[in-house]
XYZ file of C-alpha atoms in Angstrom:
421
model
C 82.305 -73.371 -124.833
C 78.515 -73.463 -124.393
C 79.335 -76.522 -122.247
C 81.857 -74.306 -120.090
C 79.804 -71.533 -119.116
C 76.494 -74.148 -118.498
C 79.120 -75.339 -115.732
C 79.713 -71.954 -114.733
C 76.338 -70.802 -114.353
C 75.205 -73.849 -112.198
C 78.605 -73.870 -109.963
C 77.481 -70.254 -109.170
C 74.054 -71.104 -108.117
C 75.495 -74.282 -106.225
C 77.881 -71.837 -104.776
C 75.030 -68.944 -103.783
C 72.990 -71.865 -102.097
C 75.642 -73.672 -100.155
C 76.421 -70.199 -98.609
C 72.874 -69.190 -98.098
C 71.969 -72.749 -96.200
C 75.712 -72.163 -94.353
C 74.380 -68.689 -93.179
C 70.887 -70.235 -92.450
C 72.148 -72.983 -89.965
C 75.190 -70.368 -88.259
C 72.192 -69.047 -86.785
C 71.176 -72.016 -84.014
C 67.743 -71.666 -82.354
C 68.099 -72.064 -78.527
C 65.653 -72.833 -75.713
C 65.466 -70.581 -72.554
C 65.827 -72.589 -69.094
C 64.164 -69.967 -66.878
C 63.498 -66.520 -65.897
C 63.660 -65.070 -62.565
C 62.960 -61.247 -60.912
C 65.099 -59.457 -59.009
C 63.923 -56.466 -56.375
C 66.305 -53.296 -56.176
C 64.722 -50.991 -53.279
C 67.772 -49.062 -53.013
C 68.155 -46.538 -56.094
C 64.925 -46.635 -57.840
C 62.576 -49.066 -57.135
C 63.242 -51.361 -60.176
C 62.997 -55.005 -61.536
C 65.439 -56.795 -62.795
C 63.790 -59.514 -65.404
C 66.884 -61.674 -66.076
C 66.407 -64.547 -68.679
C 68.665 -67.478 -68.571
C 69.434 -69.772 -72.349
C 70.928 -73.009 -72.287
C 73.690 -71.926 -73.954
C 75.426 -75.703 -74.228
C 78.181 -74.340 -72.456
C 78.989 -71.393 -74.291
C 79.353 -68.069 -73.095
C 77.283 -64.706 -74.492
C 78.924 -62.070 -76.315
C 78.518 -58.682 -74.151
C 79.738 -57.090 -77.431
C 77.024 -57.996 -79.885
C 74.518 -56.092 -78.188
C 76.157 -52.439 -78.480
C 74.944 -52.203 -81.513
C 70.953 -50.849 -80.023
C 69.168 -51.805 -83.315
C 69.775 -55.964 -82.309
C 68.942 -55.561 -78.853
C 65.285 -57.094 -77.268
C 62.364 -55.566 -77.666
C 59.869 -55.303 -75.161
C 56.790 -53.342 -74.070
C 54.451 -53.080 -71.025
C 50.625 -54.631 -71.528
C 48.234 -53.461 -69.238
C 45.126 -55.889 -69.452
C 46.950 -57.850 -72.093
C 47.236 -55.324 -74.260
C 49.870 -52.473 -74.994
C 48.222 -49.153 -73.758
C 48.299 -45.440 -75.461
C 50.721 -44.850 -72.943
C 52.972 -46.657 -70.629
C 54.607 -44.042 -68.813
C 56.256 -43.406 -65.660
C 57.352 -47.499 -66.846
C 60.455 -47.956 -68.313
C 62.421 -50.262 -69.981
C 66.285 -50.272 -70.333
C 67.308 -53.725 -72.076
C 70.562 -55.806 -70.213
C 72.460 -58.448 -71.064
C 74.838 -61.038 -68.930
C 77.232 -64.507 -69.665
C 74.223 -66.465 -69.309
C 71.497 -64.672 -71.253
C 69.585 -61.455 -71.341
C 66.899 -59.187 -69.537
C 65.958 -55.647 -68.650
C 65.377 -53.439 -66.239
C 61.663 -52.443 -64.921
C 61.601 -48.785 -63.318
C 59.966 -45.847 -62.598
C 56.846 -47.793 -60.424
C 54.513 -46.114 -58.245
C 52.233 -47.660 -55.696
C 49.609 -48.164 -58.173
C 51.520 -49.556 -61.031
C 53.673 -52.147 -58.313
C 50.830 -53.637 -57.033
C 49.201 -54.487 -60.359
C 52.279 -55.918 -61.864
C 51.453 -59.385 -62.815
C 48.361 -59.387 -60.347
C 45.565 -61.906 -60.635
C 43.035 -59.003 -61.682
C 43.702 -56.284 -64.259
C 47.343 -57.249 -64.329
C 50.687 -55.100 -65.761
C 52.746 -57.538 -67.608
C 55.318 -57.010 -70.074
C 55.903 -58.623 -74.036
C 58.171 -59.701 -76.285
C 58.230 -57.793 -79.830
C 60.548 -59.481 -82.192
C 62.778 -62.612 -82.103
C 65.815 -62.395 -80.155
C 69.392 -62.784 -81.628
C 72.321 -62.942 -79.938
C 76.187 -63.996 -80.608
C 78.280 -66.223 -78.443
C 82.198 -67.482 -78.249
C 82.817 -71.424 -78.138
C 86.193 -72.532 -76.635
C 87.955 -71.920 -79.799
C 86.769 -67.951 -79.623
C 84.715 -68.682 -83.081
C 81.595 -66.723 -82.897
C 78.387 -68.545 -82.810
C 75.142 -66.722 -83.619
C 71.714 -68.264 -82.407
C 68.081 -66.934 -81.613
C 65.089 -67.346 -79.070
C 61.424 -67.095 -80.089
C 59.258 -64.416 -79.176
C 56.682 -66.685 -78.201
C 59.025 -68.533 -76.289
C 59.905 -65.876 -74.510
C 56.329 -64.538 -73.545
C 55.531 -67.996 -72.932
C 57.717 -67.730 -70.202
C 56.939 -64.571 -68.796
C 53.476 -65.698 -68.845
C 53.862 -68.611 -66.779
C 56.972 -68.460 -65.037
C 57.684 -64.505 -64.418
C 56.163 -63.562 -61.144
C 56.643 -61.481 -58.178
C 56.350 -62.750 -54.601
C 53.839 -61.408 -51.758
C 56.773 -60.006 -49.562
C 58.020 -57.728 -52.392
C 55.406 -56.675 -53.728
C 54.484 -55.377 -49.847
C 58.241 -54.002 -49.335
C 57.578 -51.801 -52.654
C 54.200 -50.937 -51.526
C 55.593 -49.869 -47.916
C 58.009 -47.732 -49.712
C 56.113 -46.096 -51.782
C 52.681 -45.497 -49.251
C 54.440 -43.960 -47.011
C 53.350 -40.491 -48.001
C 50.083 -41.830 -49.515
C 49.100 -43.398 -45.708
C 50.260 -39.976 -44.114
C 48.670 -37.567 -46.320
C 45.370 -39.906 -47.287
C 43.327 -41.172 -44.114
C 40.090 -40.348 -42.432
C 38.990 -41.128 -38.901
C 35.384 -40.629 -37.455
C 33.838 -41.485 -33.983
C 32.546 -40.375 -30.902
C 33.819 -38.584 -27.224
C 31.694 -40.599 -24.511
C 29.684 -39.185 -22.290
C 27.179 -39.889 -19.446
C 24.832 -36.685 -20.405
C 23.772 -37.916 -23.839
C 23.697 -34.507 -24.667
C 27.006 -33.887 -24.185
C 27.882 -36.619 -26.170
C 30.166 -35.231 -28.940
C 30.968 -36.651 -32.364
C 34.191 -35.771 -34.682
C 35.924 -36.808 -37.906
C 39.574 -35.884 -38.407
C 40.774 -36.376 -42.477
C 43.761 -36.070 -44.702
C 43.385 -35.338 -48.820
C 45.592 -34.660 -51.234
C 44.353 -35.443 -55.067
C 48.135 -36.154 -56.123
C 47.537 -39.663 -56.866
C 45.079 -40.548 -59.470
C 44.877 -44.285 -60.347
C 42.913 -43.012 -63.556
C 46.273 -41.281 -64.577
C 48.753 -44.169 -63.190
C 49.752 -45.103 -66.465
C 50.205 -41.495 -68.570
C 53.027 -39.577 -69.431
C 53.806 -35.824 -67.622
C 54.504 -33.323 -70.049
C 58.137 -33.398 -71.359
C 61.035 -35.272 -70.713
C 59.906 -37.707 -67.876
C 63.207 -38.790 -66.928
C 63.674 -35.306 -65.565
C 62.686 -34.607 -61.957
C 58.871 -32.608 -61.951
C 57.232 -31.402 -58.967
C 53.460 -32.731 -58.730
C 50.679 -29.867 -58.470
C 47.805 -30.831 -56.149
C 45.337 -29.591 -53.424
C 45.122 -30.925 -50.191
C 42.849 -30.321 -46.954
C 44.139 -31.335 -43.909
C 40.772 -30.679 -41.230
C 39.378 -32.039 -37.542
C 35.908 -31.410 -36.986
C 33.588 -32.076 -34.293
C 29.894 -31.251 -32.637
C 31.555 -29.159 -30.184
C 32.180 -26.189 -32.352
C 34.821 -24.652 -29.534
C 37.026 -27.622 -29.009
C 40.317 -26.226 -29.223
C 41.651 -29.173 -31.066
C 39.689 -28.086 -34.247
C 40.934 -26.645 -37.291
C 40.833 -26.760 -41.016
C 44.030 -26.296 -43.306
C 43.236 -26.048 -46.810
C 45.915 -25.798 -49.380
C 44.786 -25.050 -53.228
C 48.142 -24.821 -54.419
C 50.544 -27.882 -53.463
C 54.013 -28.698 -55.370
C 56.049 -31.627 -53.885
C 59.360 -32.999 -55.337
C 60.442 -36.719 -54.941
C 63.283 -37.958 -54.367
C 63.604 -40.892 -57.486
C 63.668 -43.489 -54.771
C 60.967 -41.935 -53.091
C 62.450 -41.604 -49.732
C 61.967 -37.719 -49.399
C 60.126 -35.093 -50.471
C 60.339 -31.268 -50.823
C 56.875 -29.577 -50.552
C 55.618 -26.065 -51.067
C 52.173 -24.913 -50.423
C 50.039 -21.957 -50.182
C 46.224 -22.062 -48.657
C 44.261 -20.491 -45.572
C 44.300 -22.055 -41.928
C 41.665 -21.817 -39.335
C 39.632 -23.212 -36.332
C 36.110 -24.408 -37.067
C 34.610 -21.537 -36.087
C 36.820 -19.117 -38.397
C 37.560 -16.584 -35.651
C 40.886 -18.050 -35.709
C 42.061 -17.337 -39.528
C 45.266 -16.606 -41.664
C 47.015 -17.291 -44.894
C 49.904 -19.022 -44.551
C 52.720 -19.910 -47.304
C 54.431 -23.305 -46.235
C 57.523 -24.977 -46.683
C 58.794 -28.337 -45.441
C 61.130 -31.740 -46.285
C 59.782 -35.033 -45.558
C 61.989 -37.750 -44.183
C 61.056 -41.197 -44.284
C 63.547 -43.258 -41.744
C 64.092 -46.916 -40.921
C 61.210 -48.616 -38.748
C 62.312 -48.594 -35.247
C 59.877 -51.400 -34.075
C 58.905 -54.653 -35.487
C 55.560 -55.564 -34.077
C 54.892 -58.683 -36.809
C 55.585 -62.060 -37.648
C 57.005 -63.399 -41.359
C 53.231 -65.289 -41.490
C 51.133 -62.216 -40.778
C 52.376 -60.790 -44.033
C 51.833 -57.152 -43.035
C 51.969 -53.581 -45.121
C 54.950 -52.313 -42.939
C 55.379 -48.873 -43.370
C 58.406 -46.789 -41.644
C 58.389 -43.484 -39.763
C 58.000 -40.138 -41.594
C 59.160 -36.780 -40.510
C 58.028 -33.575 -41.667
C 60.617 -30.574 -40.901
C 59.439 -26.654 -42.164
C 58.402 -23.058 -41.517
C 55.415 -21.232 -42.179
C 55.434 -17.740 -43.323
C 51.526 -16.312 -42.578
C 49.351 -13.297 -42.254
C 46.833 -13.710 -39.165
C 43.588 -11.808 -39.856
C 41.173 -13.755 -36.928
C 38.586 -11.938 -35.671
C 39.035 -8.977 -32.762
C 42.715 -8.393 -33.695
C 44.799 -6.071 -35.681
C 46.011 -7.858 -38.405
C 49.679 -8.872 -38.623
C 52.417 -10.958 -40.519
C 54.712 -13.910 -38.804
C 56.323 -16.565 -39.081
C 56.946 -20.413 -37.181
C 59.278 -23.486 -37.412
C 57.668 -27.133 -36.953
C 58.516 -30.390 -36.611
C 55.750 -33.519 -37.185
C 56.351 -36.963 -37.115
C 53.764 -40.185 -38.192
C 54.311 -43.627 -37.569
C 52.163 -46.397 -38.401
C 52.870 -49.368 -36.796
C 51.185 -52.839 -37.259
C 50.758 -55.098 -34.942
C 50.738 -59.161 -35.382
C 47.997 -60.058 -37.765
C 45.267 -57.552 -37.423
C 46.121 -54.618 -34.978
C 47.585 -51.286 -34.994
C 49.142 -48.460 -33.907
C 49.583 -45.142 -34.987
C 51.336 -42.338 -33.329
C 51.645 -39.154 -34.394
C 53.269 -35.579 -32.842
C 53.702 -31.949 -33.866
C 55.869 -29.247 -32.159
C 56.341 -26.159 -33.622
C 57.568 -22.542 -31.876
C 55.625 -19.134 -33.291
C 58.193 -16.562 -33.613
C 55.559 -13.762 -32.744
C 54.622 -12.129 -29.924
C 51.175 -11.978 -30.385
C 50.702 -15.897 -30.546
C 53.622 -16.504 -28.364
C 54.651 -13.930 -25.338
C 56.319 -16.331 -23.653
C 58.578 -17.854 -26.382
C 57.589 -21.149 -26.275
C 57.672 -24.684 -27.925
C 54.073 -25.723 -27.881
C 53.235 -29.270 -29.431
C 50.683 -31.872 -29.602
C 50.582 -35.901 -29.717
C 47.770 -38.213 -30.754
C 48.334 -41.962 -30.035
C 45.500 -44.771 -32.007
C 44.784 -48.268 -31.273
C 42.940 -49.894 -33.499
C 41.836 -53.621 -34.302
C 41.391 -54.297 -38.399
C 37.508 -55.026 -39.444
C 38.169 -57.879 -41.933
C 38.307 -57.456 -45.632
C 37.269 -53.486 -45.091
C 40.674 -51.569 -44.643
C 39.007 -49.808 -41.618
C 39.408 -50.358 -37.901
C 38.092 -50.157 -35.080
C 40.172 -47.414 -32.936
C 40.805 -45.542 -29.722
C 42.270 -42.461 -29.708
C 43.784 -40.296 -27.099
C 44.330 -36.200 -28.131
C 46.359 -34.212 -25.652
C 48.515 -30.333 -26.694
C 47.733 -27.662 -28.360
C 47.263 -26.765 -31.982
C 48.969 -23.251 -33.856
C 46.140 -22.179 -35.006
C 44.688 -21.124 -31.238
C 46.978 -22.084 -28.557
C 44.747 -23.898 -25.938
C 45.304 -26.671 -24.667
C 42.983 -29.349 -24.996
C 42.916 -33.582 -24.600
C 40.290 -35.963 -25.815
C 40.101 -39.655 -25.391
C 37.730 -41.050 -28.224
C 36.338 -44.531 -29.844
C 35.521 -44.288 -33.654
C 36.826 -45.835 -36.955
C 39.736 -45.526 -39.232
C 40.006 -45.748 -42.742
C 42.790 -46.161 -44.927
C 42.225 -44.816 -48.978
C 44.568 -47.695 -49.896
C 44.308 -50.378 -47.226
C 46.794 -53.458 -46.382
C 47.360 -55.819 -48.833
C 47.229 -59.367 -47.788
């Protein structure tokens, strides 16, 4: 009897073995053959990271995966390490047939063109193991498992992201930044050295912070928030009564983007006036940017170019004109602007840009008018600098004083985020 249940005991612990080694070795370890990124610039400016196994000819269960607590876990690095805070990046975890992945979102310009840069680089990592179940021919599941380190040992040497995408995001994204960041500075020739005049025209906004590029807004951020911002849009120059002066400063900005960053709603209430202030008034704006498809290609595939497309800028103004020598009175105007900056070959450019716009008072405009103005740059690219070497032609009036003026200039141009080569 003693025998008997000696027998017992050790069948049972042969038994609990041969099952544990039988579940040990139904889970295979598998190799990955590569991994590969895919651009969307349609919905929301995402990656696709898709990871390919060599499955042996089996094929992935899409099933295993619904279950969220065995899915991949990743996280962004910034610098090689994970940050306090990794928003507006997100990850949403995918699987296919042939393997796995996920889905990199939410990038702005800043973010995009650090991604797996040479210098200071956004990369992502690989938290845990990966598991995953597969069907052979007979439909008998088959469980197996990649390494983490074999999986950030291919994303560190095999994940990257090509010049001409990396540019398409950036083009995408800079629109607005280009439009509403700039500054251009020169001089109006003359024979009399005295009358020699000198300008500078420049765009701000403080909307985009690299120092904040990688931190979270308050509250859900998959929810659509307006940004809050001040911007100064001014044109200065020696000869105080130009008519093409004026200075539009804006302390309180809100804009809305569109997810894929294609358009943008923007509110804004700040002061407008020529240099000399005689010309003044409040003004509470309201407009919808439009970015459209380039209408021009001015570039070759080797010049590898920042191509950005046309914006246009649709609103009305609601404002209070207080200038000097006037009685004081409240109005109201419709405008249209367009930008477009356009490249040309390896280091020239173009910019053009236009305004028309129609006061609805009488004061401003007796003669119910359109009025407009158009500026037209040509510029050649100092090398390595971001700025370049321009001529610029001025001709229309402004709605701040109605004149009508034209200037024909030579100065610089600087961009606040240049091309990237």
């Amino acid at each position: 009897m003693y025998s008997l249940e000696r027998k017992s005991i050790f069948l049972f612990i042969l038994f609990i073995c041969l099952v544990s080694f039988v579940s040990a070795n139904d889970t295979l370890q598998y190799k990955l053959k590569s991994v590969s990124l895919i651009p969307n610039e349609i919905n929301n400016f995402s990656l696709s990271i898709d990871f390919v196994i060599d499955l042996n000819g089996l094929v992935m269960s899409t099933d295993y995966w619904l279950d969220k607590s065995k899915r991949p876990e990743f996280h962004v690095t910034y610098q090689g390490t994970k940050p306090d805070s990794t928003c507006p990046l997100q990850l949403n975890p995918t699987t296919s047939t042939h393997g796995f992945g996920f889905i990199l979102s939410n990038f702005n310009a800043k973010t995009i063109s650090l991604f797996k840069a040479k210098d200071n680089q956004i990369s992502i990592q690989c938290d845990a193991d990966i598991s995953f179940c597969m069907k052979d021919k007979n439909g008998t599941l088959v469980y197996g498992m990649i390494s983490k380190s074999e999986v950030n040992s291919m994303i560190n040497d095999n994940l990257s992201i090509s010049d001409s995408t990396r540019a398409s995001f950036l083009s995408a994204l800079n629109n607005f930044y280009y439009y509403k960041n700039s500054v251009d500075f020169g001089i109006e020739p003359s024979n009399d050295s005295v009358s020699t005049r000198y300008f500078i025209a420049l765009k701000l906004q403080n909307k985009w912070s690299p120092a904040n590029f990688l931190k979270c807004s308050k509250g859900d951020n998959t929810s659509i928030k307006p940004d809050f911002f001040w911007s100064l849009d001014t044109r200065l120059s020696t000869n105080f009564a130009d008519s093409l002066n004026y200075i539009k400063f804006y302390p309180v900005n809100l804009a809305w983007s569109s997810k894929n960053y294609s358009n943008q709603f923007n509110l804004k209430l700040g002061n407008e006036s020529n240099q000399t202030f005689s010309n003044k008034r409040s003004a509470f704006d309201a407009s919808y940017s439009l970015i459209i498809p380039n209408l021009v290609n001015l570039t070759t595939p080797s010049d590898n170019r920042l191509r950005l497309k046309p914006l246009i800028d649709f609103g009305v103004k609601g404002y209070y004109d207080y200038s000097n020598g006037i009685t004081a009175f409240s109005s109201g105007e419709g405008y249209l602007d367009g930008h477009y900056y356009i490249p040309i070959y390896n280091s020239f450019a173009m910019i053009i840009d236009g305004s028309a716009f129609y006061d609805l008072s009488k004061e401003r405009n007796p003669n119910h008018k359109v009025s407009g103005n158009y500026s037209v740059i040509f510029g050649t690219e100092v090398p390595k600098t971001g700025i370049k070497a321009i001529f610029k032609y001025i001709n229309g009036k402004t709605d701040i004083d109605y004149k009508q003026g034209q200037i024909l200039m030579i100065g610089l141009l600087a961009d606040f985020l240049h091309e990237k080569k």
